[in-house]
Amino acid sequence: MEQKKLDLNSIIGFVLIFGILIWIMYQNQPTEADLAAEKAKKELVVKEETKAKETVAQVVATDAAVTTGDTLQLAQLQKSLGNFAYSATLPSATAAFTTIENEMVKLKIANKGGYIVELVLKNHEKFKKGSGELVELIKDNNANFNIQLLTSDNRTLNTKDLFFEPTLTKNGADQILSMRLKAGENEFLEYKYVLKPNEYMIDFDIRSQGLNKVLNTSKSLDLQWDLKTNRNEKSVSYENRYTEVAYQYEEDKHNYVGQGDDKEETPEKVSYIAFKQHFFSSILLTNTPFETSMLKSYNLVKDDEVDTTYTKQFKATIPLAFTNGELDYKMNWYFGPSDYKTLKSYDKNLEKIIPLGWGIFGWINKFVFIPLFGFLSSYIAYGIAIIIFTVLIKIAMSPITYKSFLSQAKMKVLRPEITELGEKYKKDAMKKQQETMKLYNKAGVNPMAGCIPALIQLPFMYASFQFFPSAFILRQKSFLWADDLSSFDEIAKLPFHIPMYGSHISLFPILAAVAIFFYMKMTSGDQQMAAPQQEGMPDMAKMMKIMIYVSPLMMLIFFNSYGAGLSLYNFISNLITIGIMFVIKNYIVDSDKIHAQIQENKLKEPKKQGKFQQKLQEVMAQQEAIKAEQKKK
């Protein structure tokens, strides 16, 4: 048989095939990023497998120890958990839950950790009423409650990793759930929950018994409470603006951690900590003030246009002190609406977490706006209540509006004479001011009379900016095209996003902007006539012309994402002001009578100057004397 030999063509073919294979392998080799991703994925898988194995091992060890009394496995648990291995050998050492509920809330409490893992508000829905999706303040591991235990044999254990034994009893209509982390039959750490009928407030006690030899009682134990706040409202940016940590300290002082990406406060003598969302709050109260605390807030919303589940991350670290070798804290949980009336009913200063404004602004809201609007809204629809509420406020302010307009009318009558004085003393500004003051005094006109009424109205305007965004009773209440007066009244969705404006069009801000435009157009002429141009000052006429267009534009832009209730209030308020000004200008104030009265006042003996005017004249005279001395030199 003829022996086969490799010819040149075969050799070349093999080389080419080998080269192609090498090239394919080179092109498909992983990049550094691919290698890093694969490594991270493997590490995560290993970590999860290890965690699963540890969990299975613990369950197996627990079951085996309980059912067979295996001395070896009990020793292993003892080595890992110390005295608290006792809890791991009880039948309750499983991933079980206990549910308690009343008419307001439903709580699901886990054996592992002894804390609430689900909390539903049964009478409040997310986003849009009728959706059927209830507000859940705690779900999907967004909350954590843990006490870091320091044992006498130098172990560090976390209650969130240990099993509590539940015991549910009743005392009349009250439901009492005792969760005990046991180190022995009569040695335990207890969380005690008491849920009463028709209440958002839950009694919550933390106490220990017989642990003075198990725990290191020379140091405080750190209580760690974390919460990622779920989004519950239509506008993420609007909800996030009013989501923050509030707290009360030193008996009755109140403060906020503040907005921002990373905020922190360390208050002392804290009596309650509130993880406040826009319209719902989770609050921890204590009868024994916490000596110190560390409160943190992290913003989780980086882009308002991206749909998000959570708005902020809150963290509280609180040292719990021992008393006679044991823990004993009488506390409460509040899980419910951030509603002023509801919070105030508990008489624990909880209503202070509602941002009603400081000083006079807060007083106006507390003693005028809240009682008046609460009364109106209890009898009529909320949208109509806002309109009537606005009408009543504007009627109450109408005497002040009249005083302001009357002062403008008087200044308008004096304008020619003031202009004449300006021309006469063009080169002597001080003399011009003195003569102008004499003219005011002689004519019986107070140039400040127009400013004071306007200043009186400002607190009411600012109070409304605090009241409406905080009015829980407006949540999911509809009016005309607005399906929720506490959020924006979208009439059209834009296919793009406009910076500062948004990606939707709200109608009430447009109406409010139109109303403020016509109001400013109506009053700008009178203000220009009443206010004489001062030397060295910007042209008032030009400024007013600019403001006529700038103010409505600002209203249009910034109120587009605000609650419809506030925009409705501003629209009706400006509309009523236009009406009041029209009536005053055309039917009440008579320019001819004002002119005659001023001329009559000039013939009378000038009124005695007030202390302010006298002091102003003295200062002006001193400045004039200094100026004269400087000229001599």
XYZ file of C-alpha atoms in Angstrom:
633
model
C 0.000 0.000 0.000
C 1.218 3.442 -0.873
C 2.056 5.538 2.157
C 0.278 8.931 2.289
C 2.380 12.005 2.759
C 1.515 15.574 3.689
C 1.911 17.869 0.738
C 2.590 21.643 0.860
C -1.063 22.546 0.360
C -2.127 20.501 3.403
C 0.490 22.163 5.567
C -0.609 25.645 4.452
C -4.264 24.702 5.140
C -3.484 23.551 8.689
C -1.533 26.762 9.379
C -4.384 28.941 8.129
C -6.973 27.046 10.206
C -4.772 27.310 13.295
C -4.297 31.063 12.676
C -8.045 31.596 12.332
C -8.686 29.769 15.611
C -6.067 31.888 17.396
C -7.651 35.083 15.975
C -11.150 33.992 17.098
C -9.893 33.221 20.613
C -8.139 36.605 20.774
C -11.207 38.524 19.635
C -13.457 36.801 22.188
C -11.217 37.054 25.207
C -12.888 39.063 28.049
C -11.932 42.691 28.681
C -10.841 43.987 32.087
C -14.375 45.304 32.670
C -15.837 41.891 31.772
C -13.405 40.165 34.132
C -14.253 42.598 36.948
C -17.985 42.126 36.388
C -17.621 38.357 36.299
C -15.527 38.413 39.470
C -18.090 40.568 41.272
C -20.871 38.257 40.105
C -19.017 35.198 41.375
C -18.279 36.887 44.698
C -21.975 37.777 45.064
C -23.008 34.199 44.276
C -20.479 32.838 46.773
C -21.648 35.325 49.385
C -25.309 34.410 48.857
C -24.480 30.693 48.924
C -22.472 31.128 52.117
C -25.283 33.110 53.695
C -27.807 30.476 52.633
C -25.608 27.710 54.008
C -25.222 29.534 57.310
C -28.973 30.038 57.544
C -29.650 26.390 56.697
C -26.955 25.279 59.141
C -28.457 27.425 61.892
C -31.975 26.113 61.238
C -30.690 22.527 61.074
C -28.677 23.042 64.244
C -31.635 24.596 65.985
C -34.077 21.877 64.913
C -31.585 19.147 65.762
C -30.781 20.667 69.126
C -34.436 21.066 69.999
C -35.622 17.659 68.800
C -32.662 15.529 69.858
C -31.002 17.632 72.514
C -27.730 17.249 70.578
C -25.047 18.435 72.991
C -22.522 19.131 70.207
C -24.863 21.399 68.233
C -25.965 23.215 71.379
C -22.299 23.835 72.075
C -21.861 25.282 68.587
C -24.770 27.677 69.122
C -23.363 28.556 72.523
C -20.026 29.373 70.927
C -21.666 31.625 68.340
C -24.389 33.329 70.395
C -23.318 32.886 73.987
C -26.231 32.941 76.430
C -28.602 34.011 73.630
C -28.189 30.566 72.071
C -31.141 29.745 74.339
C -33.457 31.774 72.048
C -32.140 29.936 68.997
C -33.213 26.596 70.472
C -36.845 27.603 71.060
C -39.691 26.690 68.641
C -40.065 30.424 67.838
C -36.635 30.478 66.169
C -38.176 30.427 62.687
C -38.999 32.948 59.970
C -42.522 33.401 61.313
C -44.596 36.572 61.770
C -47.306 37.919 64.058
C -49.960 40.287 62.692
C -51.921 42.783 64.765
C -54.300 45.384 63.412
C -57.042 47.847 64.259
C -59.242 50.152 62.164
C -56.290 52.399 61.250
C -53.134 50.312 60.890
C -51.971 46.770 60.192
C -48.606 45.618 61.550
C -46.617 42.515 60.699
C -43.860 41.741 63.212
C -41.128 39.190 62.554
C -39.764 36.716 65.064
C -36.323 37.450 63.677
C -35.420 40.875 65.005
C -38.733 41.387 66.806
C -39.467 44.458 64.690
C -42.195 45.595 62.307
C -41.467 44.387 58.764
C -44.749 45.547 57.223
C -46.984 48.447 58.204
C -50.072 49.424 56.223
C -52.293 52.475 56.741
C -55.705 50.981 56.046
C -57.572 54.215 55.221
C -55.089 55.919 52.892
C -54.225 55.166 49.270
C -51.137 55.938 47.203
C -51.007 58.432 44.324
C -54.595 58.509 43.133
C -57.679 57.762 45.151
C -59.417 54.696 43.812
C -56.216 52.927 42.800
C -56.711 50.409 45.596
C -53.022 50.481 46.557
C -52.759 51.377 50.238
C -49.973 53.453 51.780
C -47.308 51.131 53.204
C -44.796 52.949 55.393
C -42.793 49.764 55.962
C -42.374 47.032 53.358
C -39.755 45.175 51.292
C -37.015 45.601 53.921
C -37.054 49.419 53.720
C -36.864 49.657 57.530
C -34.454 48.352 60.133
C -34.644 48.397 63.919
C -31.703 46.978 65.822
C -30.027 47.098 69.232
C -26.346 46.276 69.273
C -25.771 44.073 72.307
C -22.408 44.065 74.095
C -22.162 40.906 76.154
C -20.174 40.421 79.338
C -17.899 37.954 77.507
C -16.989 40.586 74.850
C -19.358 39.492 72.100
C -21.177 41.954 69.829
C -24.595 40.702 68.765
C -27.357 42.398 66.806
C -30.993 41.895 67.744
C -31.981 42.034 64.057
C -30.152 38.683 63.595
C -31.642 36.965 66.651
C -34.988 35.255 67.234
C -37.632 36.641 69.584
C -40.407 34.624 71.158
C -43.873 36.149 70.495
C -46.776 36.085 72.940
C -50.058 37.735 71.863
C -52.689 38.535 74.486
C -55.653 40.866 74.876
C -56.670 43.291 77.572
C -60.203 44.269 76.685
C -59.991 45.708 73.154
C -56.229 46.293 73.428
C -53.897 43.864 71.658
C -50.619 43.207 73.501
C -47.715 41.582 71.715
C -44.652 40.639 73.784
C -41.492 39.822 71.799
C -38.770 38.325 74.022
C -35.166 37.638 73.107
C -34.241 35.062 75.708
C -30.916 34.242 77.333
C -32.642 31.889 79.769
C -36.114 31.071 81.048
C -36.344 34.315 83.044
C -33.565 36.296 81.345
C -34.657 38.292 78.332
C -34.810 41.509 76.320
C -38.427 42.422 75.585
C -40.150 44.572 72.952
C -43.748 45.140 74.026
C -46.318 46.434 71.530
C -49.775 47.585 72.666
C -52.256 48.429 69.895
C -55.479 50.161 70.913
C -58.674 50.521 68.844
C -58.927 53.430 66.372
C -55.383 54.649 67.086
C -52.311 55.436 65.024
C -50.275 55.578 68.237
C -48.769 52.325 69.511
C -47.376 51.842 73.015
C -43.873 50.425 72.738
C -41.644 49.426 75.651
C -38.077 48.162 75.655
C -36.993 46.468 78.854
C -34.651 43.759 80.044
C -34.845 41.280 82.880
C -31.997 39.323 84.421
C -29.454 40.455 81.811
C -27.194 42.383 84.189
C -24.797 39.416 84.186
C -25.249 38.602 80.500
C -24.673 42.089 79.062
C -21.925 44.619 79.676
C -24.008 47.202 81.551
C -21.138 49.668 81.986
C -21.764 50.970 78.458
C -24.901 52.146 76.690
C -26.351 50.027 73.914
C -26.799 51.597 70.484
C -30.333 51.525 69.129
C -30.265 51.860 65.346
C -33.418 52.861 63.463
C -33.277 53.213 59.668
C -36.006 53.960 57.149
C -36.062 54.439 53.391
C -39.198 56.493 52.792
C -41.520 55.101 50.135
C -42.900 57.411 47.490
C -46.617 57.932 48.133
C -47.557 61.033 46.084
C -47.891 61.970 42.411
C -45.053 64.506 42.348
C -41.725 63.082 43.505
C -40.039 66.502 43.728
C -42.932 68.073 45.673
C -43.131 65.149 48.112
C -39.357 65.086 48.583
C -39.282 68.829 49.346
C -41.344 68.193 52.501
C -39.681 64.900 53.519
C -37.178 65.329 56.362
C -36.144 64.318 59.893
C -37.714 66.390 62.661
C -37.067 66.092 66.387
C -37.905 67.604 69.759
C -35.156 68.166 72.315
C -34.627 69.802 75.698
C -38.315 69.415 76.587
C -39.958 71.755 74.063
C -37.391 72.855 71.491
C -37.966 71.688 67.957
C -35.751 71.444 64.882
C -35.122 69.712 61.532
C -32.061 67.898 60.218
C -32.570 69.761 56.942
C -32.736 69.036 53.230
C -29.774 67.927 51.154
C -27.817 64.936 49.958
C -26.099 64.259 53.273
C -27.284 66.040 56.434
C -26.494 65.230 60.042
C -27.412 66.522 63.511
C -26.439 65.339 67.019
C -29.095 66.747 69.387
C -29.244 65.968 73.107
C -32.158 65.271 75.466
C -34.334 64.118 72.563
C -37.956 63.276 73.399
C -39.075 62.250 69.922
C -37.650 61.604 66.452
C -39.906 61.942 63.416
C -39.104 60.493 60.026
C -41.530 62.837 58.320
C -42.716 62.377 54.777
C -44.875 64.954 53.036
C -48.196 63.588 54.259
C -47.202 60.617 56.459
C -44.834 60.180 59.380
C -43.084 57.495 61.410
C -42.318 58.849 64.879
C -40.502 57.295 67.851
C -41.365 58.925 71.188
C -39.826 58.283 74.612
C -40.858 59.174 78.157
C -37.182 59.082 79.162
C -35.348 61.523 76.849
C -32.393 60.095 74.962
C -29.230 61.716 76.343
C -27.623 61.917 72.900
C -28.503 60.924 69.356
C -27.113 60.983 65.835
C -29.633 61.738 63.088
C -28.813 61.493 59.388
C -30.696 62.186 56.173
C -29.673 61.170 52.645
C -31.437 62.291 49.485
C -32.200 59.351 47.174
C -33.856 61.340 44.371
C -31.103 62.385 41.983
C -33.366 63.052 38.993
C -36.996 64.140 39.422
C -37.828 62.865 35.939
C -36.805 59.290 36.736
C -39.515 57.187 38.348
C -38.417 56.293 41.858
C -39.505 54.045 44.707
C -37.806 55.856 47.584
C -37.303 59.555 48.349
C -34.913 59.713 51.322
C -32.869 57.466 53.605
C -33.127 58.299 57.318
C -30.873 56.945 60.057
C -31.040 57.416 63.819
C -28.482 56.080 66.287
C -29.538 56.378 69.931
C -27.586 55.153 72.988
C -29.831 53.346 75.486
C -28.598 53.676 79.057
C -28.986 51.036 81.780
C -30.787 51.774 85.031
C -29.708 49.537 87.912
C -28.245 47.081 85.440
C -31.384 46.817 83.251
C -32.998 48.606 80.294
C -36.365 50.239 80.925
C -37.739 52.621 78.288
C -41.424 53.526 77.973
C -41.916 54.633 74.373
C -44.467 54.996 71.605
C -44.618 54.558 67.866
C -46.748 56.821 65.713
C -47.403 55.623 62.173
C -49.958 57.805 60.439
C -50.839 60.995 58.563
C -48.852 64.212 58.990
C -52.096 65.963 59.815
C -52.013 68.931 62.221
C -55.319 68.109 63.920
C -54.511 64.397 64.345
C -51.006 65.033 65.704
C -52.201 67.759 68.078
C -54.834 65.428 69.554
C -52.059 63.384 71.234
C -50.881 66.412 73.252
C -47.203 65.561 72.766
C -46.163 68.541 70.601
C -46.168 66.275 67.550
C -47.945 68.961 65.499
C -44.678 70.928 65.538
C -43.331 68.676 62.794
C -45.779 70.398 60.413
C -43.875 73.334 58.793
C -46.335 76.178 59.392
C -43.670 78.882 59.503
C -41.920 80.657 62.367
C -43.139 83.566 64.489
C -46.149 85.505 63.218
C -46.497 83.257 60.138
C -46.999 80.208 62.351
C -49.464 82.094 64.571
C -51.568 83.110 61.567
C -51.687 79.490 60.414
C -52.459 78.065 63.865
C -55.037 80.594 65.000
C -56.596 81.803 61.720
C -56.021 79.601 58.677
C -56.292 76.113 60.236
C -59.437 76.782 62.356
C -61.192 78.774 59.605
C -60.454 76.350 56.767
C -61.191 73.359 59.006
C -64.614 74.833 59.805
C -65.454 75.606 56.166
C -64.249 72.264 54.786
C -66.359 70.351 57.314
C -69.526 71.674 55.648
C -68.699 72.237 51.977
C -66.531 70.739 49.227
C -62.829 71.461 49.546
C -62.452 73.454 46.321
C -65.421 75.670 47.228
C -64.014 75.935 50.772
C -60.742 77.345 49.372
C -62.681 79.963 47.378
C -64.827 81.055 50.346
C -61.776 80.962 52.619
C -59.936 83.280 50.197
C -62.919 85.643 49.948
C -63.149 85.942 53.744
C -59.404 86.625 54.095
C -59.498 89.295 51.377
C -62.589 90.958 52.880
C -60.831 91.060 56.243
C -57.831 92.668 54.524
C -59.926 95.149 52.490
C -59.650 98.042 55.023
C -55.880 97.723 54.797
C -56.090 97.645 50.997
C -58.231 100.796 51.139
C -55.701 102.582 53.377
C -52.881 101.663 51.005
C -54.741 102.904 47.934
C -55.850 106.120 49.689
C -52.232 106.873 50.556
C -51.231 106.309 46.920
C -53.990 108.655 45.777
C -52.776 111.412 48.144
C -49.193 110.992 46.952
C -50.436 111.158 43.376
C -52.115 114.533 44.078
C -48.891 115.885 45.596
C -46.737 114.568 42.747
C -46.615 117.907 40.768
C -45.500 119.877 43.828
C -42.881 117.273 44.737
C -41.574 117.390 41.168
C -41.418 121.179 41.415
C -39.353 120.949 44.614
C -37.068 118.495 42.857
C -36.386 120.966 40.078
C -35.962 123.881 42.490
C -33.393 122.100 44.663
C -31.864 119.958 41.941
C -28.333 120.668 43.158
C -29.078 120.277 46.864
C -30.456 116.819 47.615
C -30.548 117.417 51.373
C -32.541 120.620 51.035
C -34.925 118.914 48.641
C -35.589 116.163 51.201
C -36.210 118.707 53.968
C -38.640 120.720 51.869
C -40.425 117.566 50.728
C -40.903 116.517 54.360
C -42.290 119.972 55.176
C -44.764 119.646 52.311
C -45.923 116.240 53.562
C -46.380 117.625 57.058
C -48.239 120.718 55.868
C -50.549 118.711 53.605
C -51.217 116.129 56.313
C -49.840 113.249 54.234
C -47.759 110.397 55.651
C -45.486 108.931 52.937
C -45.172 105.706 54.969
C -48.949 105.189 55.115
C -48.903 103.256 51.837
C -46.089 100.933 52.908
C -47.402 99.907 56.325
C -50.683 98.308 55.045
C -48.712 96.409 52.421
C -46.339 95.117 55.114
C -49.309 93.998 57.224
C -50.583 91.863 54.324
C -47.228 90.184 53.694
C -47.397 87.775 56.697
C -50.782 86.488 55.503
C -49.402 85.903 52.027
C -46.344 84.038 53.374
C -48.533 82.040 55.795
C -50.590 80.771 52.841
C -47.383 79.452 51.221
C -46.836 77.353 54.358
C -50.447 76.375 55.011
C -51.563 74.860 51.705
C -48.556 72.535 51.092
C -48.999 71.210 54.661
C -52.787 70.762 54.528
C -53.260 66.990 54.728
C -57.035 67.385 54.395
C -56.527 68.462 50.748
C -54.823 65.175 49.856
C -56.727 63.355 47.088
C -59.585 65.868 47.220
C -60.727 66.816 43.726
C -62.083 70.084 42.303
C -63.014 70.775 38.681
C -60.173 69.319 36.546
C -57.803 68.863 39.515
C -57.988 65.284 40.822
C -55.809 66.090 43.850
C -55.688 69.580 45.396
C -52.504 68.650 47.263
C -50.632 68.015 44.000
C -50.353 69.667 40.572
C -53.422 69.885 38.326
C -52.039 68.438 35.106
C -54.118 69.161 31.991
C -51.498 68.114 29.427
C -48.386 65.945 29.370
C -45.410 67.298 27.459
C -43.233 64.945 25.362
C -40.144 66.681 26.734
C -38.851 68.203 29.975
C -38.467 71.963 30.438
C -35.893 72.890 33.119
C -37.531 74.365 36.257
C -40.994 74.001 34.639
C -41.371 70.265 34.235
C -42.896 67.904 31.701
C -46.558 68.770 32.233
C -48.862 71.803 32.072
C -50.920 72.827 35.121
C -53.889 75.140 34.558
C -54.364 76.845 37.927
C -50.841 78.401 37.866
C -51.627 79.793 34.402
C -54.845 81.392 35.706
C -52.974 82.765 38.749
C -50.253 84.200 36.486
C -52.848 85.916 34.250
C -54.594 87.381 37.306
C -51.377 88.754 38.822
C -50.436 90.253 35.420
C -53.671 92.251 35.212
C -53.430 93.258 38.883
C -49.908 94.633 38.408
C -50.933 96.288 35.141
C -53.805 97.944 36.972
C -51.774 99.252 39.902
C -48.406 100.009 38.282
C -49.530 103.377 36.856
C -50.781 104.617 40.226
C -47.626 103.472 41.992
C -45.434 105.270 39.461
C -47.455 108.452 39.824
C -47.407 108.240 43.621
C -43.674 107.557 43.937
C -41.559 110.484 42.666
C -38.289 109.630 40.979
C -35.379 110.121 43.389
C -31.984 111.209 42.209
C -29.505 108.356 42.081
C -32.285 105.752 42.221
C -33.171 103.393 39.336
C -35.980 104.456 37.032
C -39.100 103.262 38.888
C -41.194 103.193 35.714
C -38.775 100.820 34.007
C -38.600 98.566 37.069
C -42.377 98.354 37.277
C -42.664 97.515 33.575
C -40.170 94.691 34.043
C -41.949 93.364 37.160
C -45.296 93.313 35.323
C -43.910 90.508 33.152
C -41.399 88.890 35.525
C -43.849 88.231 38.395
C -46.418 86.291 36.301
C -43.609 84.346 34.627
C -42.188 83.316 38.016
C -45.673 82.316 39.155
C -46.114 80.234 35.999
C -42.764 78.440 36.307
C -42.431 77.751 40.019
C -46.082 76.908 40.715
C -46.409 74.398 37.885
C -45.398 71.538 40.200
C -46.958 72.960 43.383
C -50.248 71.806 44.862
C -53.361 72.932 42.990
C -54.882 74.218 46.245
C -52.197 76.892 46.616
C -52.490 77.958 42.952
C -56.282 78.140 43.277
C -55.914 80.318 46.372
C -53.527 82.701 44.563
C -55.781 82.892 41.511
C -58.887 83.750 43.552
C -56.884 86.100 45.805
C -55.571 88.157 42.880
C -58.979 88.124 41.211
C -60.646 89.501 44.349
C -57.912 92.114 44.809
C -58.520 93.349 41.265
C -62.219 93.661 42.060
C -61.599 95.489 45.350
C -59.127 97.878 43.725
C -61.592 98.587 40.883
C -64.376 99.439 43.344
C -62.108 101.606 45.544
C -60.644 103.443 42.564
C -63.899 104.119 40.748
C -66.525 104.367 43.475
C -64.882 105.124 46.829
C -61.759 107.277 46.405
C -62.430 110.693 44.780
C -59.219 112.390 43.616
C -60.869 115.818 43.488
C -62.014 115.568 47.106
C -58.555 114.406 48.151
C -56.987 117.378 46.348
C -59.403 119.795 48.026
C -58.731 118.284 51.425
C -54.953 118.597 50.951
C -55.304 122.257 49.938
C -57.451 122.845 52.996
C -54.853 121.155 55.206
C -52.179 123.475 53.846
C -54.084 126.501 55.138
C -54.265 125.039 58.630
C -51.540 125.117 61.239
C -49.106 122.285 60.447
C -49.532 119.249 62.644
C -46.982 118.639 65.312
C -44.369 116.300 63.965
C -44.096 112.833 65.373
C -40.972 111.622 67.126
C -39.844 109.737 64.044
C -40.238 112.770 61.797
C -38.494 115.006 64.338
C -35.582 112.595 64.598
C -35.377 112.386 60.798
C -35.315 116.187 60.535
C -32.543 116.397 63.151
C -30.426 113.849 61.324
C -30.916 115.661 58.045
C -29.997 119.006 59.657
C -26.826 117.504 61.117
C -25.852 116.126 57.723
C -26.507 119.524 56.161
C -24.260 121.199 58.763
C -21.466 118.681 58.141
C -21.791 119.279 54.424
C -21.528 123.056 54.914
C -18.383 122.672 57.058
C -16.765 120.516 54.408
C -17.438 123.177 51.761
C -15.707 125.845 53.921
C -12.578 123.719 54.151
